[in-house]
């Protein structure tokens, strides 16, 4: 089998998977194995994923809590794919990597947190890792995120300049899934807090 034939076969596999993904409205066609593709993932592991910081802060008075739970995460290109478990048929949501700051916290006992923050220091996501089996897993995740954020920034620049993509079919597939699954991200604490203030102002105006 020639390299051209192999490439066509791979493209056909990802095309079928992408079609399945869109037909099911994002519920299947993007499992861990398919997202890995032939080149593999940049990172995979279990982690407790929290939307925003781990503290409840102001918006706890609205009876809301941050999205938080143990998930299976996979990094492929400039996206973090968050699965309920490694056997899920599609990610629950995807986190784009473009202009964020990566903050690897000092480990505490057998756990370590890696935070994804805005340039202003607002925490978008926290990932808490169990270091029992691999005490370097959180640092490795932080390294991969920094690397892929640079890739994401480069992609944005290339797109603005109109450059043609030369990515492998597996990366193109992952990018297309990531762009769609970005829409399924849980609401951010900062957004909820702002909404809470606006609701309070509206209530005061009504009263």
PDB file of C-alpha atoms in Angstrom:
ATOM      1  CA  UNK A   1       0.000   0.000   0.000  1.00  0.00           C
ATOM      2  CA  UNK A   2       1.475   3.342  -1.060  1.00  0.00           C
ATOM      3  CA  UNK A   3       1.666   6.374   1.252  1.00  0.00           C
ATOM      4  CA  UNK A   4      -0.963   8.128  -0.879  1.00  0.00           C
ATOM      5  CA  UNK A   5      -3.349   5.193  -0.493  1.00  0.00           C
ATOM      6  CA  UNK A   6      -2.736   5.105   3.271  1.00  0.00           C
ATOM      7  CA  UNK A   7      -3.438   8.839   3.519  1.00  0.00           C
ATOM      8  CA  UNK A   8      -6.697   8.458   1.606  1.00  0.00           C
ATOM      9  CA  UNK A   9      -7.748   5.592   3.843  1.00  0.00           C
ATOM     10  CA  UNK A  10      -7.049   7.627   6.976  1.00  0.00           C
ATOM     11  CA  UNK A  11      -8.979  10.598   5.571  1.00  0.00           C
ATOM     12  CA  UNK A  12     -11.919   8.290   4.810  1.00  0.00           C
ATOM     13  CA  UNK A  13     -11.944   6.990   8.399  1.00  0.00           C
ATOM     14  CA  UNK A  14     -11.988  10.503   9.852  1.00  0.00           C
ATOM     15  CA  UNK A  15     -14.663  11.594   7.372  1.00  0.00           C
ATOM     16  CA  UNK A  16     -16.943   8.757   8.513  1.00  0.00           C
ATOM     17  CA  UNK A  17     -16.266   9.582  12.159  1.00  0.00           C
ATOM     18  CA  UNK A  18     -16.973  13.281  11.577  1.00  0.00           C
ATOM     19  CA  UNK A  19     -20.232  12.469   9.785  1.00  0.00           C
ATOM     20  CA  UNK A  20     -21.267  10.217  12.688  1.00  0.00           C
ATOM     21  CA  UNK A  21     -20.419  13.008  15.128  1.00  0.00           C
ATOM     22  CA  UNK A  22     -22.596  15.574  13.348  1.00  0.00           C
ATOM     23  CA  UNK A  23     -25.478  13.150  12.707  1.00  0.00           C
ATOM     24  CA  UNK A  24     -25.605  12.332  16.428  1.00  0.00           C
ATOM     25  CA  UNK A  25     -25.331  16.033  17.380  1.00  0.00           C
ATOM     26  CA  UNK A  26     -22.010  15.456  19.096  1.00  0.00           C
ATOM     27  CA  UNK A  27     -22.974  12.348  21.062  1.00  0.00           C
ATOM     28  CA  UNK A  28     -20.743   9.846  19.214  1.00  0.00           C
ATOM     29  CA  UNK A  29     -18.061   9.611  16.528  1.00  0.00           C
ATOM     30  CA  UNK A  30     -15.296  11.198  18.612  1.00  0.00           C
ATOM     31  CA  UNK A  31     -14.152   8.643  21.164  1.00  0.00           C
ATOM     32  CA  UNK A  32     -10.678   8.622  22.692  1.00  0.00           C
ATOM     33  CA  UNK A  33      -9.249   6.123  20.213  1.00  0.00           C
ATOM     34  CA  UNK A  34     -10.511   8.047  17.161  1.00  0.00           C
ATOM     35  CA  UNK A  35      -9.210  11.362  18.485  1.00  0.00           C
ATOM     36  CA  UNK A  36      -5.796   9.814  19.048  1.00  0.00           C
ATOM     37  CA  UNK A  37      -5.561   8.948  15.375  1.00  0.00           C
ATOM     38  CA  UNK A  38      -2.347   7.409  14.048  1.00  0.00           C
ATOM     39  CA  UNK A  39      -0.112  10.033  15.629  1.00  0.00           C
ATOM     40  CA  UNK A  40      -1.525   9.647  19.165  1.00  0.00           C
ATOM     41  CA  UNK A  41      -2.530  12.322  21.633  1.00  0.00           C
ATOM     42  CA  UNK A  42      -0.324  14.962  23.228  1.00  0.00           C
ATOM     43  CA  UNK A  43      -1.535  14.028  26.712  1.00  0.00           C
ATOM     44  CA  UNK A  44      -4.064  11.733  28.413  1.00  0.00           C
ATOM     45  CA  UNK A  45      -4.983  11.125  32.033  1.00  0.00           C
ATOM     46  CA  UNK A  46      -7.718  11.330  34.628  1.00  0.00           C
ATOM     47  CA  UNK A  47      -8.168  14.572  36.555  1.00  0.00           C
ATOM     48  CA  UNK A  48     -10.774  16.390  38.589  1.00  0.00           C
ATOM     49  CA  UNK A  49     -11.862  19.246  36.326  1.00  0.00           C
ATOM     50  CA  UNK A  50     -13.326  22.401  37.885  1.00  0.00           C
ATOM     51  CA  UNK A  51     -14.751  25.324  35.932  1.00  0.00           C
ATOM     52  CA  UNK A  52     -13.293  28.496  37.402  1.00  0.00           C
ATOM     53  CA  UNK A  53     -11.486  28.567  40.749  1.00  0.00           C
ATOM     54  CA  UNK A  54     -12.132  25.975  43.434  1.00  0.00           C
ATOM     55  CA  UNK A  55     -13.559  28.566  45.834  1.00  0.00           C
ATOM     56  CA  UNK A  56     -17.283  29.361  45.638  1.00  0.00           C
ATOM     57  CA  UNK A  57     -16.891  33.061  46.347  1.00  0.00           C
ATOM     58  CA  UNK A  58     -19.730  35.484  45.649  1.00  0.00           C
ATOM     59  CA  UNK A  59     -21.949  33.372  43.494  1.00  0.00           C
ATOM     60  CA  UNK A  60     -22.462  30.729  46.157  1.00  0.00           C
ATOM     61  CA  UNK A  61     -25.239  32.960  47.485  1.00  0.00           C
ATOM     62  CA  UNK A  62     -27.191  32.159  44.317  1.00  0.00           C
ATOM     63  CA  UNK A  63     -27.137  28.458  45.159  1.00  0.00           C
ATOM     64  CA  UNK A  64     -24.714  27.686  42.346  1.00  0.00           C
ATOM     65  CA  UNK A  65     -21.489  25.705  42.450  1.00  0.00           C
ATOM     66  CA  UNK A  66     -18.673  25.369  39.975  1.00  0.00           C
ATOM     67  CA  UNK A  67     -18.823  22.529  37.477  1.00  0.00           C
ATOM     68  CA  UNK A  68     -16.516  19.952  39.014  1.00  0.00           C
ATOM     69  CA  UNK A  69     -15.907  16.227  38.669  1.00  0.00           C
ATOM     70  CA  UNK A  70     -13.367  13.513  37.899  1.00  0.00           C
ATOM     71  CA  UNK A  71     -12.992  13.243  34.126  1.00  0.00           C
ATOM     72  CA  UNK A  72     -10.756  11.725  31.489  1.00  0.00           C
ATOM     73  CA  UNK A  73      -8.874  14.436  29.624  1.00  0.00           C
ATOM     74  CA  UNK A  74      -7.101  14.215  26.296  1.00  0.00           C
ATOM     75  CA  UNK A  75      -5.028  16.940  24.641  1.00  0.00           C
ATOM     76  CA  UNK A  76      -4.799  16.803  20.858  1.00  0.00           C
ATOM     77  CA  UNK A  77      -3.489  19.927  19.186  1.00  0.00           C
ATOM     78  CA  UNK A  78      -4.796  23.198  20.656  1.00  0.00           C
ATOM     79  CA  UNK A  79      -7.777  21.610  22.465  1.00  0.00           C
ATOM     80  CA  UNK A  80      -8.360  19.820  25.760  1.00  0.00           C
ATOM     81  CA  UNK A  81     -11.102  17.216  25.292  1.00  0.00           C
ATOM     82  CA  UNK A  82     -12.983  16.411  28.494  1.00  0.00           C
ATOM     83  CA  UNK A  83     -14.695  12.996  28.626  1.00  0.00           C
ATOM     84  CA  UNK A  84     -16.940  11.640  31.359  1.00  0.00           C
ATOM     85  CA  UNK A  85     -14.795   8.506  31.148  1.00  0.00           C
ATOM     86  CA  UNK A  86     -12.195   6.968  28.852  1.00  0.00           C
ATOM     87  CA  UNK A  87     -14.830   4.763  27.184  1.00  0.00           C
ATOM     88  CA  UNK A  88     -17.244   7.606  26.307  1.00  0.00           C
ATOM     89  CA  UNK A  89     -18.289   7.823  22.640  1.00  0.00           C
ATOM     90  CA  UNK A  90     -17.594  11.574  22.506  1.00  0.00           C
ATOM     91  CA  UNK A  91     -16.163  14.303  24.762  1.00  0.00           C
ATOM     92  CA  UNK A  92     -18.535  16.169  27.047  1.00  0.00           C
ATOM     93  CA  UNK A  93     -16.890  19.435  25.971  1.00  0.00           C
ATOM     94  CA  UNK A  94     -13.614  20.858  24.645  1.00  0.00           C
ATOM     95  CA  UNK A  95     -11.431  23.700  25.906  1.00  0.00           C
ATOM     96  CA  UNK A  96      -9.603  25.793  23.273  1.00  0.00           C
ATOM     97  CA  UNK A  97      -5.959  26.683  23.899  1.00  0.00           C
ATOM     98  CA  UNK A  98      -4.986  30.078  22.499  1.00  0.00           C
ATOM     99  CA  UNK A  99      -3.976  32.913  24.802  1.00  0.00           C
ATOM    100  CA  UNK A 100      -4.212  31.376  28.265  1.00  0.00           C
ATOM    101  CA  UNK A 101      -1.639  31.327  31.066  1.00  0.00           C
ATOM    102  CA  UNK A 102      -0.715  27.980  32.638  1.00  0.00           C
ATOM    103  CA  UNK A 103      -0.167  27.976  36.400  1.00  0.00           C
ATOM    104  CA  UNK A 104       1.244  24.765  37.879  1.00  0.00           C
ATOM    105  CA  UNK A 105       0.610  24.917  41.633  1.00  0.00           C
ATOM    106  CA  UNK A 106       2.932  23.482  44.255  1.00  0.00           C
ATOM    107  CA  UNK A 107       1.885  19.921  45.051  1.00  0.00           C
ATOM    108  CA  UNK A 108       0.045  19.203  48.303  1.00  0.00           C
ATOM    109  CA  UNK A 109       0.520  15.656  49.518  1.00  0.00           C
ATOM    110  CA  UNK A 110      -0.449  13.355  46.663  1.00  0.00           C
ATOM    111  CA  UNK A 111      -2.347  15.954  44.638  1.00  0.00           C
ATOM    112  CA  UNK A 112      -1.361  18.845  42.401  1.00  0.00           C
ATOM    113  CA  UNK A 113      -3.437  21.468  40.592  1.00  0.00           C
ATOM    114  CA  UNK A 114      -2.798  22.980  37.183  1.00  0.00           C
ATOM    115  CA  UNK A 115      -4.812  26.130  36.492  1.00  0.00           C
ATOM    116  CA  UNK A 116      -5.683  27.606  33.117  1.00  0.00           C
ATOM    117  CA  UNK A 117      -5.969  31.369  33.536  1.00  0.00           C
ATOM    118  CA  UNK A 118      -6.654  34.492  31.499  1.00  0.00           C
ATOM    119  CA  UNK A 119      -3.970  37.144  31.079  1.00  0.00           C
ATOM    120  CA  UNK A 120      -5.614  39.017  33.970  1.00  0.00           C
ATOM    121  CA  UNK A 121      -5.275  36.036  36.299  1.00  0.00           C
ATOM    122  CA  UNK A 122      -8.910  34.883  36.250  1.00  0.00           C
ATOM    123  CA  UNK A 123      -9.055  31.110  36.624  1.00  0.00           C
ATOM    124  CA  UNK A 124     -10.941  29.496  33.741  1.00  0.00           C
ATOM    125  CA  UNK A 125     -10.320  25.875  34.703  1.00  0.00           C
ATOM    126  CA  UNK A 126      -8.495  23.897  37.364  1.00  0.00           C
ATOM    127  CA  UNK A 127      -7.248  20.338  36.851  1.00  0.00           C
ATOM    128  CA  UNK A 128      -6.425  18.367  39.990  1.00  0.00           C
ATOM    129  CA  UNK A 129      -4.196  15.325  39.500  1.00  0.00           C
ATOM    130  CA  UNK A 130      -3.548  12.331  41.726  1.00  0.00           C
ATOM    131  CA  UNK A 131       0.235  11.920  42.001  1.00  0.00           C
ATOM    132  CA  UNK A 132       0.135   8.450  43.577  1.00  0.00           C
ATOM    133  CA  UNK A 133       1.269   6.606  40.444  1.00  0.00           C
ATOM    134  CA  UNK A 134       3.136   9.400  38.654  1.00  0.00           C
ATOM    135  CA  UNK A 135       4.411  12.374  40.641  1.00  0.00           C
ATOM    136  CA  UNK A 136       5.312  14.261  37.453  1.00  0.00           C
ATOM    137  CA  UNK A 137       1.940  14.006  35.697  1.00  0.00           C
ATOM    138  CA  UNK A 138       0.739  17.531  36.561  1.00  0.00           C
ATOM    139  CA  UNK A 139       4.004  19.134  35.435  1.00  0.00           C
ATOM    140  CA  UNK A 140       3.846  17.178  32.179  1.00  0.00           C
ATOM    141  CA  UNK A 141       0.290  18.401  31.615  1.00  0.00           C
ATOM    142  CA  UNK A 142       1.407  21.979  32.230  1.00  0.00           C
ATOM    143  CA  UNK A 143       4.270  21.596  29.766  1.00  0.00           C
ATOM    144  CA  UNK A 144       1.956  20.192  27.079  1.00  0.00           C
ATOM    145  CA  UNK A 145      -0.564  22.997  27.596  1.00  0.00           C
ATOM    146  CA  UNK A 146       2.096  25.674  27.164  1.00  0.00           C
ATOM    147  CA  UNK A 147       3.295  23.965  24.008  1.00  0.00           C
ATOM    148  CA  UNK A 148      -0.184  23.678  22.501  1.00  0.00           C
ATOM    149  CA  UNK A 149      -1.124  27.251  23.432  1.00  0.00           C
ATOM    150  CA  UNK A 150       1.747  28.340  21.168  1.00  0.00           C
ATOM    151  CA  UNK A 151       0.313  26.091  18.450  1.00  0.00           C
ATOM    152  CA  UNK A 152      -3.120  27.630  18.944  1.00  0.00           C
ATOM    153  CA  UNK A 153      -1.708  31.149  18.729  1.00  0.00           C
ATOM    154  CA  UNK A 154       0.156  30.224  15.540  1.00  0.00           C
ATOM    155  CA  UNK A 155      -3.038  28.774  14.029  1.00  0.00           C
ATOM    156  CA  UNK A 156      -4.878  32.054  14.649  1.00  0.00           C
ATOM    157  CA  UNK A 157      -2.128  34.057  12.935  1.00  0.00           C
ATOM    158  CA  UNK A 158      -1.981  31.678   9.942  1.00  0.00           C
ATOM    159  CA  UNK A 159      -5.756  31.843   9.543  1.00  0.00           C
ATOM    160  CA  UNK A 160      -5.713  35.661   9.568  1.00  0.00           C
ATOM    161  CA  UNK A 161      -2.970  35.661   6.925  1.00  0.00           C
ATOM    162  CA  UNK A 162      -4.931  33.209   4.789  1.00  0.00           C
ATOM    163  CA  UNK A 163      -2.298  30.480   4.906  1.00  0.00           C
ATOM    164  CA  UNK A 164      -3.381  27.016   3.846  1.00  0.00           C
ATOM    165  CA  UNK A 165      -3.368  24.358   6.569  1.00  0.00           C
ATOM    166  CA  UNK A 166      -0.777  21.590   6.179  1.00  0.00           C
ATOM    167  CA  UNK A 167      -1.956  19.619   9.222  1.00  0.00           C
ATOM    168  CA  UNK A 168      -2.383  15.857   9.213  1.00  0.00           C
ATOM    169  CA  UNK A 169      -5.906  14.503   8.752  1.00  0.00           C
ATOM    170  CA  UNK A 170      -6.105  13.399  12.412  1.00  0.00           C
ATOM    171  CA  UNK A 171      -5.283  16.932  13.608  1.00  0.00           C
ATOM    172  CA  UNK A 172      -7.819  18.474  11.222  1.00  0.00           C
ATOM    173  CA  UNK A 173     -10.425  16.039  12.501  1.00  0.00           C
ATOM    174  CA  UNK A 174      -9.619  16.857  16.143  1.00  0.00           C
ATOM    175  CA  UNK A 175      -9.755  20.585  15.383  1.00  0.00           C
ATOM    176  CA  UNK A 176     -13.219  20.253  13.817  1.00  0.00           C
ATOM    177  CA  UNK A 177     -14.520  18.282  16.825  1.00  0.00           C
ATOM    178  CA  UNK A 178     -12.904  20.740  19.232  1.00  0.00           C
ATOM    179  CA  UNK A 179     -14.472  23.779  17.568  1.00  0.00           C
ATOM    180  CA  UNK A 180     -17.928  22.224  17.864  1.00  0.00           C
ATOM    181  CA  UNK A 181     -17.472  20.976  21.422  1.00  0.00           C
ATOM    182  CA  UNK A 182     -16.220  24.367  22.624  1.00  0.00           C
ATOM    183  CA  UNK A 183     -19.891  25.366  22.562  1.00  0.00           C
ATOM    184  CA  UNK A 184     -20.683  22.784  25.263  1.00  0.00           C
ATOM    185  CA  UNK A 185     -18.349  24.214  27.908  1.00  0.00           C
ATOM    186  CA  UNK A 186     -20.015  24.709  31.314  1.00  0.00           C
ATOM    187  CA  UNK A 187     -20.848  28.253  32.306  1.00  0.00           C
ATOM    188  CA  UNK A 188     -17.928  30.127  33.818  1.00  0.00           C
ATOM    189  CA  UNK A 189     -18.132  31.458  37.380  1.00  0.00           C
ATOM    190  CA  UNK A 190     -17.211  34.942  36.154  1.00  0.00           C
ATOM    191  CA  UNK A 191     -20.111  34.887  33.694  1.00  0.00           C
ATOM    192  CA  UNK A 192     -22.525  33.632  36.350  1.00  0.00           C
ATOM    193  CA  UNK A 193     -21.326  36.254  38.837  1.00  0.00           C
ATOM    194  CA  UNK A 194     -21.871  39.035  36.280  1.00  0.00           C
ATOM    195  CA  UNK A 195     -25.315  37.643  35.534  1.00  0.00           C
ATOM    196  CA  UNK A 196     -26.013  37.542  39.280  1.00  0.00           C
ATOM    197  CA  UNK A 197     -25.171  41.238  39.670  1.00  0.00           C
ATOM    198  CA  UNK A 198     -27.367  42.082  36.682  1.00  0.00           C
ATOM    199  CA  UNK A 199     -30.261  40.046  38.133  1.00  0.00           C
ATOM    200  CA  UNK A 200     -29.892  41.898  41.440  1.00  0.00           C
ATOM    201  CA  UNK A 201     -29.968  45.276  39.672  1.00  0.00           C
ATOM    202  CA  UNK A 202     -33.063  44.228  37.731  1.00  0.00           C
ATOM    203  CA  UNK A 203     -34.777  43.067  40.944  1.00  0.00           C
ATOM    204  CA  UNK A 204     -33.995  46.397  42.612  1.00  0.00           C
ATOM    205  CA  UNK A 205     -35.428  48.286  39.649  1.00  0.00           C
ATOM    206  CA  UNK A 206     -38.642  46.224  39.784  1.00  0.00           C
ATOM    207  CA  UNK A 207     -38.971  46.825  43.507  1.00  0.00           C
TER     208      UNK A 207
END
